[in-house]
CSV table of C-alpha atoms in Angstrom, one decimal:
chain,number,residue,atom,x,y,z
A,1117,MET,CA,-12.2,-93.8,85.8
A,1118,PRO,CA,-13.4,-97.4,85.5
A,1119,LEU,CA,-12.8,-99.1,82.2
A,1120,ASN,CA,-16.5,-99.4,81.3
A,1121,LEU,CA,-17.1,-95.7,82.0
A,1122,ALA,CA,-14.0,-94.8,79.8
A,1123,VAL,CA,-15.3,-96.9,76.9
A,1124,ALA,CA,-18.8,-95.3,77.3
A,1125,ALA,CA,-17.3,-91.9,77.3
A,1126,SER,CA,-15.2,-92.7,74.2
A,1127,ILE,CA,-18.3,-94.0,72.3
A,1128,CYS,CA,-20.3,-91.0,73.3
A,1129,SER,CA,-17.6,-88.7,72.1
A,1130,LEU,CA,-17.4,-90.5,68.8
A,1131,PHE,CA,-21.1,-90.3,68.2
A,1132,CYS,CA,-21.1,-86.6,69.0
A,1133,SER,CA,-18.3,-86.1,66.5
A,1134,LEU,CA,-20.1,-88.0,63.8
A,1135,PHE,CA,-23.3,-86.1,64.5
A,1136,ALA,CA,-21.4,-82.8,64.2
A,1137,ILE,CA,-20.0,-83.8,60.9
A,1138,VAL,CA,-23.3,-85.0,59.5
A,1139,SER,CA,-25.2,-82.0,60.7
A,1140,ALA,CA,-22.7,-79.4,59.4
A,1141,GLU,CA,-24.2,-77.1,56.8
A,1142,ASP,CA,-22.6,-76.5,53.4
A,1143,PRO,CA,-21.1,-73.1,52.9
A,1144,TYR,CA,-23.3,-70.1,52.0
A,1145,ARG,CA,-22.4,-67.4,49.4
A,1146,PHE,CA,-24.3,-64.2,49.4
A,1147,PHE,CA,-24.9,-61.9,46.4
A,1148,ASN,CA,-26.7,-58.6,46.2
A,1149,TRP,CA,-27.6,-57.5,42.7
A,1150,ASN,CA,-29.3,-54.3,41.5
A,1151,VAL,CA,-30.7,-54.6,38.0
A,1152,THR,CA,-30.8,-51.3,36.1
A,1153,TYR,CA,-30.9,-49.9,32.6
A,1154,GLY,CA,-27.7,-48.2,31.4
A,1155,ASP,CA,-26.0,-47.1,28.2
A,1156,ILE,CA,-23.9,-49.7,26.4
A,1157,TYR,CA,-22.0,-49.6,23.2
A,1158,PRO,CA,-21.1,-53.2,22.2
A,1159,LEU,CA,-21.3,-52.6,18.5
A,1160,GLY,CA,-20.2,-49.0,18.5
A,1161,VAL,CA,-23.7,-47.4,18.8
A,1162,ARG,CA,-25.5,-46.3,21.9
A,1163,GLN,CA,-28.1,-48.8,23.3
A,1164,ARG,CA,-30.1,-49.2,26.4
A,1165,GLY,CA,-28.8,-52.3,28.0
A,1166,ILE,CA,-29.6,-54.2,31.2
A,1167,LEU,CA,-26.9,-54.0,33.8
A,1168,ILE,CA,-26.4,-56.0,37.0
A,1169,ASN,CA,-24.5,-53.9,39.5
A,1170,TRP,CA,-23.6,-51.6,36.6
A,1171,GLN,CA,-21.9,-54.4,34.7
A,1172,PHE,CA,-22.5,-55.7,31.2
A,1173,PRO,CA,-22.3,-58.7,31.1
A,1174,GLY,CA,-23.3,-59.3,34.7
A,1175,PRO,CA,-20.9,-60.5,37.4
A,1176,ASP,CA,-19.7,-64.1,37.4
A,1177,ILE,CA,-21.0,-66.5,40.1
A,1178,HIS,CA,-18.1,-68.5,41.6
A,1179,SER,CA,-19.0,-71.4,43.7
A,1180,VAL,CA,-18.1,-74.9,44.9
A,1181,THR,CA,-20.1,-78.2,44.8
A,1182,ASN,CA,-23.0,-78.1,47.3
A,1183,ASP,CA,-22.6,-74.4,48.1
A,1184,ASN,CA,-25.8,-72.5,49.0
A,1185,LEU,CA,-26.2,-69.4,46.8
A,1186,ILE,CA,-28.3,-66.6,48.3
A,1187,ILE,CA,-28.9,-64.1,45.5
A,1188,ASN,CA,-30.9,-61.0,46.4
A,1189,VAL,CA,-32.1,-59.4,43.2
A,1190,PHE,CA,-33.5,-55.8,43.3
A,1191,ASN,CA,-35.5,-54.9,40.1
A,1192,SER,CA,-34.8,-51.2,39.2
A,1193,LEU,CA,-36.3,-51.6,35.8
A,1194,ASP,CA,-39.7,-50.2,34.8
A,1195,GLU,CA,-41.2,-53.7,34.1
A,1196,PRO,CA,-41.2,-57.1,35.7
A,1197,PHE,CA,-37.9,-59.0,35.6
A,1198,LEU,CA,-37.0,-62.7,36.0
A,1199,LEU,CA,-33.7,-64.6,36.0
A,1200,SER,CA,-33.2,-68.2,34.9
A,1201,TRP,CA,-30.2,-70.3,35.9
A,1202,ASN,CA,-29.2,-72.3,32.9
A,1203,GLY,CA,-28.1,-75.8,33.9
A,1204,ILE,CA,-28.5,-75.4,37.7
A,1205,GLN,CA,-30.7,-78.3,38.9
A,1206,ASN,CA,-32.5,-76.5,41.7
A,1207,ARG,CA,-33.1,-79.7,43.7
A,1208,ARG,CA,-35.9,-79.3,46.2
A,1209,ASN,CA,-36.7,-75.8,44.9
A,1210,SER,CA,-37.5,-76.1,41.2
A,1211,PHE,CA,-40.0,-73.3,41.6
A,1212,GLU,CA,-37.0,-70.9,41.5
A,1213,ASP,CA,-35.8,-72.0,38.1
A,1214,GLY,CA,-36.6,-68.6,36.7
A,1215,VAL,CA,-39.2,-69.8,34.1
A,1216,TYR,CA,-42.4,-67.8,33.9
A,1217,GLY,CA,-45.2,-69.9,35.3
A,1218,THR,CA,-43.1,-71.6,38.0
A,1219,THR,CA,-41.4,-68.5,39.3
A,1220,CYS,CA,-43.2,-65.2,39.8
A,1221,PRO,CA,-41.5,-62.2,38.1
A,1222,ILE,CA,-40.0,-59.5,40.3
A,1223,PRO,CA,-42.2,-56.4,40.1
A,1224,PRO,CA,-40.5,-53.0,39.4
A,1225,GLY,CA,-39.1,-51.5,42.5
A,1226,LYS,CA,-39.2,-54.8,44.4
A,1227,ASN,CA,-36.7,-57.5,45.2
A,1228,PHE,CA,-36.6,-61.3,45.4
A,1229,THR,CA,-34.0,-63.6,47.0
A,1230,TYR,CA,-33.2,-66.7,45.1
A,1231,ILE,CA,-32.1,-69.5,47.3
A,1232,LEU,CA,-30.2,-72.1,45.2
A,1233,GLN,CA,-28.0,-75.0,46.1
A,1234,VAL,CA,-25.6,-76.4,43.5
A,1235,LYS,CA,-26.0,-79.9,45.0
A,1236,ASP,CA,-23.7,-82.5,43.6
A,1237,GLN,CA,-22.9,-80.3,40.6
A,1238,ILE,CA,-19.7,-79.1,38.9
A,1239,GLY,CA,-19.0,-77.3,35.7
A,1240,SER,CA,-19.8,-74.3,33.5
A,1241,PHE,CA,-23.2,-72.6,33.2
A,1242,TYR,CA,-24.7,-69.2,32.9
A,1243,TYR,CA,-27.7,-67.2,33.9
A,1244,PHE,CA,-30.0,-65.0,31.8
A,1245,PRO,CA,-33.2,-63.0,31.9
A,1246,SER,CA,-36.1,-65.1,30.7
A,1247,LEU,CA,-38.9,-62.6,30.5
A,1248,ALA,CA,-40.0,-59.9,28.0
A,1249,PHE,CA,-37.0,-60.5,25.6
A,1250,HIS,CA,-34.7,-58.9,28.2
A,1251,LYS,CA,-31.9,-61.2,27.1
A,1252,ALA,CA,-31.5,-59.1,23.9
A,1253,ALA,CA,-30.5,-56.2,26.2
A,1254,GLY,CA,-28.1,-58.1,28.6
A,1255,GLY,CA,-28.6,-59.3,32.1
A,1256,PHE,CA,-26.6,-62.5,31.6
A,1257,GLY,CA,-23.4,-63.8,33.2
A,1258,GLY,CA,-21.3,-66.9,33.9
A,1259,ILE,CA,-21.7,-69.5,36.6
A,1260,ARG,CA,-18.8,-71.8,37.5
A,1261,ILE,CA,-19.0,-74.6,40.0
A,1262,LEU,CA,-15.6,-76.0,41.2
A,1263,SER,CA,-15.2,-79.5,42.6
A,1264,ARG,CA,-14.8,-79.8,46.3
A,1265,PRO,CA,-11.3,-80.0,47.7
A,1266,ARG,CA,-9.7,-83.4,47.5
A,1267,ILE,CA,-12.2,-84.6,44.9
A,1268,PRO,CA,-10.2,-85.8,41.9
A,1269,VAL,CA,-10.4,-83.8,38.7
A,1270,PRO,CA,-9.3,-85.5,35.5
A,1271,PHE,CA,-6.7,-82.8,34.6
A,1272,PRO,CA,-4.2,-80.6,36.4
A,1273,ASP,CA,-5.2,-77.3,37.8
A,1274,PRO,CA,-5.0,-74.7,35.0
A,1275,ALA,CA,-2.9,-71.6,35.4
A,1276,GLY,CA,-6.0,-69.5,34.8
A,1277,ASP,CA,-9.7,-69.8,34.3
A,1278,TYR,CA,-11.7,-67.5,32.0
A,1279,THR,CA,-15.4,-67.1,31.3
A,1280,VAL,CA,-16.1,-66.6,27.6
A,1281,LEU,CA,-19.6,-65.5,26.8
A,1282,ILE,CA,-20.3,-65.4,23.1
A,1283,GLY,CA,-23.6,-64.6,21.3
A,1284,ASP,CA,-25.2,-62.8,18.4
A,1285,TRP,CA,-26.3,-59.2,19.0
A,1286,TYR,CA,-28.6,-56.5,17.5
A,1287,LYS,CA,-28.1,-52.8,17.5
A,1288,SER,CA,-31.9,-52.4,18.0
A,1289,ASN,CA,-33.2,-52.1,21.6
A,1290,HIS,CA,-34.9,-55.1,23.0
A,1291,THR,CA,-38.3,-53.4,23.1
A,1292,ASP,CA,-38.1,-52.9,19.3
A,1293,LEU,CA,-37.1,-56.5,18.7
A,1294,ARG,CA,-39.9,-57.6,21.0
A,1295,ALA,CA,-42.5,-55.6,19.1
A,1296,HIS,CA,-41.1,-57.1,15.9
A,1297,LEU,CA,-41.8,-60.6,17.2
A,1298,ASP,CA,-45.2,-59.7,18.6
A,1299,LYS,CA,-46.2,-58.8,15.0
A,1300,GLY,CA,-45.5,-62.4,14.0
A,1301,LYS,CA,-42.3,-61.6,12.1
A,1302,LYS,CA,-39.0,-63.5,12.3
A,1303,LEU,CA,-35.9,-61.8,13.7
A,1304,PRO,CA,-33.6,-60.5,11.0
A,1305,LEU,CA,-29.9,-61.4,10.7
A,1306,PRO,CA,-28.1,-60.1,13.7
A,1307,ASP,CA,-25.8,-57.1,13.4
A,1308,GLY,CA,-22.8,-58.7,15.0
A,1309,ILE,CA,-21.4,-61.1,17.5
A,1310,LEU,CA,-20.1,-60.3,21.0
A,1311,ILE,CA,-17.3,-61.8,23.1
A,1312,ASN,CA,-17.9,-60.9,26.8
A,1313,GLY,CA,-20.1,-58.0,25.8
A,1314,ARG,CA,-17.7,-56.6,23.2
A,1315,GLY,CA,-18.0,-56.5,19.4
A,1316,SER,CA,-14.2,-56.6,19.1
A,1317,GLY,CA,-11.1,-56.3,21.3
A,1318,ALA,CA,-11.9,-58.8,24.0
A,1319,ALA,CA,-8.5,-60.0,25.3
A,1320,PHE,CA,-7.3,-63.0,27.4
A,1321,ASN,CA,-3.8,-62.9,28.9
A,1322,VAL,CA,-1.7,-66.0,29.0
A,1323,GLU,CA,1.9,-66.9,29.9
A,1324,GLN,CA,4.0,-69.0,27.5
A,1325,GLY,CA,4.0,-72.7,28.3
A,1326,LYS,CA,1.1,-72.6,30.7
A,1327,THR,CA,-2.4,-74.1,30.2
A,1328,TYR,CA,-5.7,-72.2,30.7
A,1329,ARG,CA,-9.3,-73.2,31.0
A,1330,LEU,CA,-11.9,-71.4,28.9
A,1331,ARG,CA,-15.5,-71.7,29.9
A,1332,ILE,CA,-17.4,-71.0,26.6
A,1333,SER,CA,-21.1,-70.3,26.7
A,1334,ASN,CA,-23.4,-69.3,23.8
A,1335,VAL,CA,-25.7,-66.7,25.5
A,1336,GLY,CA,-27.1,-65.5,22.1
A,1337,LEU,CA,-30.6,-65.4,20.8
A,1338,GLN,CA,-30.7,-67.7,17.8
A,1339,ASN,CA,-27.4,-68.4,16.0
A,1340,SER,CA,-25.0,-71.4,16.5
A,1341,LEU,CA,-21.5,-70.1,16.6
A,1342,ASN,CA,-18.0,-71.5,15.9
A,1343,PHE,CA,-15.2,-70.8,18.3
A,1344,ARG,CA,-11.5,-71.1,17.4
A,1345,ILE,CA,-8.1,-69.7,18.3
A,1346,GLN,CA,-5.4,-69.0,15.7
A,1347,ASN,CA,-2.7,-71.7,15.7
A,1348,HIS,CA,-3.9,-73.3,19.0
A,1349,LYS,CA,-5.7,-76.5,19.7
A,1350,MET,CA,-8.5,-76.9,22.3
A,1351,LYS,CA,-8.9,-79.9,24.5
A,1352,LEU,CA,-12.5,-80.4,25.5
A,1353,VAL,CA,-12.8,-81.4,29.2
A,1354,GLU,CA,-16.3,-80.6,30.4
A,1355,VAL,CA,-19.7,-80.1,28.8
A,1356,GLU,CA,-22.5,-78.5,31.0
A,1357,GLY,CA,-21.5,-80.2,34.2
A,1358,THR,CA,-20.0,-83.5,33.1
A,1359,HIS,CA,-16.3,-84.2,32.4
A,1360,THR,CA,-15.7,-85.7,29.0
A,1361,LEU,CA,-13.1,-87.8,27.3
A,1362,GLN,CA,-10.4,-85.3,26.4
A,1363,THR,CA,-10.7,-84.9,22.7
A,1364,THR,CA,-8.7,-82.2,20.9
A,1365,TYR,CA,-10.4,-79.8,18.4
A,1366,SER,CA,-9.2,-77.0,16.2
A,1367,SER,CA,-12.6,-75.3,16.4
A,1368,LEU,CA,-15.9,-76.0,18.2
A,1369,ASP,CA,-19.5,-75.4,17.3
A,1370,VAL,CA,-21.4,-74.0,20.3
A,1371,HIS,CA,-25.1,-73.9,19.9
A,1372,VAL,CA,-27.5,-71.5,21.7
A,1373,GLY,CA,-27.6,-72.4,25.4
A,1374,GLN,CA,-24.6,-74.7,25.4
A,1375,SER,CA,-21.5,-74.4,27.6
A,1376,TYR,CA,-18.2,-76.1,26.9
A,1377,SER,CA,-14.9,-76.1,28.9
A,1378,VAL,CA,-11.7,-76.4,27.0
A,1379,LEU,CA,-8.0,-76.4,27.9
A,1380,VAL,CA,-5.7,-74.3,25.8
A,1381,THR,CA,-1.9,-74.4,26.2
A,1382,ALA,CA,0.1,-71.3,25.2
A,1383,ASP,CA,2.6,-73.3,23.3
A,1384,GLN,CA,3.2,-71.1,20.3
A,1385,PRO,CA,5.8,-68.4,19.6
A,1386,ALA,CA,5.3,-65.4,21.9
A,1387,ARG,CA,2.9,-62.9,20.2
A,1388,ASP,CA,-0.8,-62.2,20.0
A,1389,TYR,CA,-3.3,-64.5,18.3
A,1390,TYR,CA,-6.8,-64.1,17.0
A,1391,ILE,CA,-9.7,-65.6,18.9
A,1392,VAL,CA,-12.5,-66.0,16.3
A,1393,VAL,CA,-16.2,-66.5,16.7
A,1394,SER,CA,-18.3,-66.8,13.5
A,1395,SER,CA,-21.9,-67.7,12.8
A,1396,ARG,CA,-23.0,-71.1,11.5
A,1397,PHE,CA,-25.7,-72.0,9.0
A,1398,THR,CA,-26.3,-68.4,7.9
A,1399,SER,CA,-26.3,-67.0,4.4
A,1400,THR,CA,-24.1,-64.2,5.5
A,1401,VAL,CA,-21.3,-65.2,7.8
A,1402,LEU,CA,-20.9,-62.9,10.8
A,1403,THR,CA,-17.4,-62.8,12.4
A,1404,THR,CA,-15.8,-61.1,15.4
A,1405,THR,CA,-12.4,-61.4,16.9
A,1406,GLY,CA,-10.7,-61.2,20.3
A,1407,ILE,CA,-7.1,-61.6,21.3
A,1408,LEU,CA,-5.1,-64.3,23.0
A,1409,HIS,CA,-2.3,-62.1,24.4
A,1410,TYR,CA,1.0,-63.7,25.5
A,1411,SER,CA,2.6,-61.9,28.4
A,1412,ASN,CA,5.9,-61.8,26.6
A,1413,SER,CA,4.3,-61.0,23.2
A,1414,ALA,CA,6.7,-59.8,20.6
A,1415,GLY,CA,4.0,-58.4,18.3
A,1416,PRO,CA,0.3,-57.9,17.6
A,1417,VAL,CA,-2.0,-60.3,15.8
A,1418,SER,CA,-1.0,-60.8,12.2
A,1419,GLY,CA,-2.0,-62.8,9.1
A,1420,PRO,CA,-5.5,-63.6,7.9
A,1421,ILE,CA,-8.2,-64.4,10.3
A,1422,PRO,CA,-8.4,-68.2,10.5
A,1423,GLY,CA,-11.5,-69.6,8.7
A,1424,GLY,CA,-13.9,-72.0,10.0
A,1425,PRO,CA,-17.0,-74.1,8.9
A,1426,THR,CA,-19.9,-72.1,7.6
A,1427,VAL,CA,-23.0,-74.0,6.5
A,1428,GLN,CA,-21.7,-77.6,6.7
A,1429,ILE,CA,-24.3,-79.5,8.8
A,1430,ASP,CA,-22.4,-82.8,8.8
A,1431,TRP,CA,-19.4,-81.2,10.3
A,1432,SER,CA,-21.4,-80.0,13.3
A,1433,LEU,CA,-23.2,-83.4,13.7
A,1434,ASN,CA,-19.9,-85.2,13.6
A,1435,GLN,CA,-18.5,-83.0,16.3
A,1436,ALA,CA,-21.5,-83.7,18.5
A,1437,ARG,CA,-21.1,-87.4,17.9
A,1438,SER,CA,-17.4,-87.3,18.9
A,1439,ILE,CA,-18.2,-86.0,22.5
A,1440,ARG,CA,-18.2,-88.7,25.1
A,1441,TYR,CA,-18.9,-88.5,28.8
A,1442,LEU,CA,-16.1,-89.6,31.2
A,1443,LEU,CA,-17.9,-92.4,33.1
A,1444,PHE,CA,-14.9,-93.4,35.3
A,1445,PRO,CA,-12.6,-91.3,37.5
A,1446,VAL,CA,-9.2,-90.4,36.1
A,1447,ILE,CA,-6.7,-89.0,38.6
A,1448,SER,CA,-4.0,-86.8,37.1
A,1449,ASP,CA,-0.4,-87.0,38.3
A,1450,SER,CA,-0.8,-83.7,40.3
A,1451,LYS,CA,-3.6,-85.4,42.4
A,1452,LEU,CA,-1.8,-88.7,43.3
A,1453,CYS,CA,-0.1,-87.4,46.4
A,1454,HIS,CA,-3.0,-85.4,47.8
């Protein structure tokens, strides 16, 4: 082949390769959800809860930056239903944000397919029902968006990654609470606090010496909550889609709608430890506990439940002031050779 033809063929091949790379679509993830009523017992009494695929809380959404999420939601309730995606930016399709007025509710017996792209996003978020006070009955779940492969993350990969949904809860059905609000009355003090849909007994398994990521979201109705783990420190690494300077805390205030990611190292003697969530700024402090369970645990939880802040406003404000966004990339040792 003459030299000029060979050069032309090479250039053509290069352009075709570049075009193929540019035009390649980002991955698609498909979800089929059926929203129903079902019996739940989060505080030990029977309630009519809202389930997604018979789960309470609903299933987690696992995704990677730029993924296209195709979520087909079938409404098997007896009233319109609407989902909101807390923290998802919905670029180019803000009409699907799940807020009444921009998104039409799904009529009973019908379905709607949400088409979302987590464009240029990472981090921890959650979804929840935004209509008719359905949130007081469930229908919420976690959303995690991982960084794309080879994109540096400012900490080594954790040994495990847990969604931790915390929130205040009422024993009354959501229809009764809705009627109470419609009469112009305030909500009373909640009956309890849930961790992943349980009033007590939620457990997270760890291995001694390893570090784990906890994605903590306050999915409740009105109360700020304090989160802490007996004898363990928490290193804050991400807040609602942005990496942070890695500050260590003994406890964290998580306000309604907020999502924090922390790293916890299982560096204590092998046994079980309390995970504690308590209400903030309330006259009566509500508290619930879960368990951080070491795989080689030598015994159950013991000792008093560790206390936390209660009504101290300055404490919470100082915590908020201490959080700083990470505005420059930090490559951990585990990433240097990749």
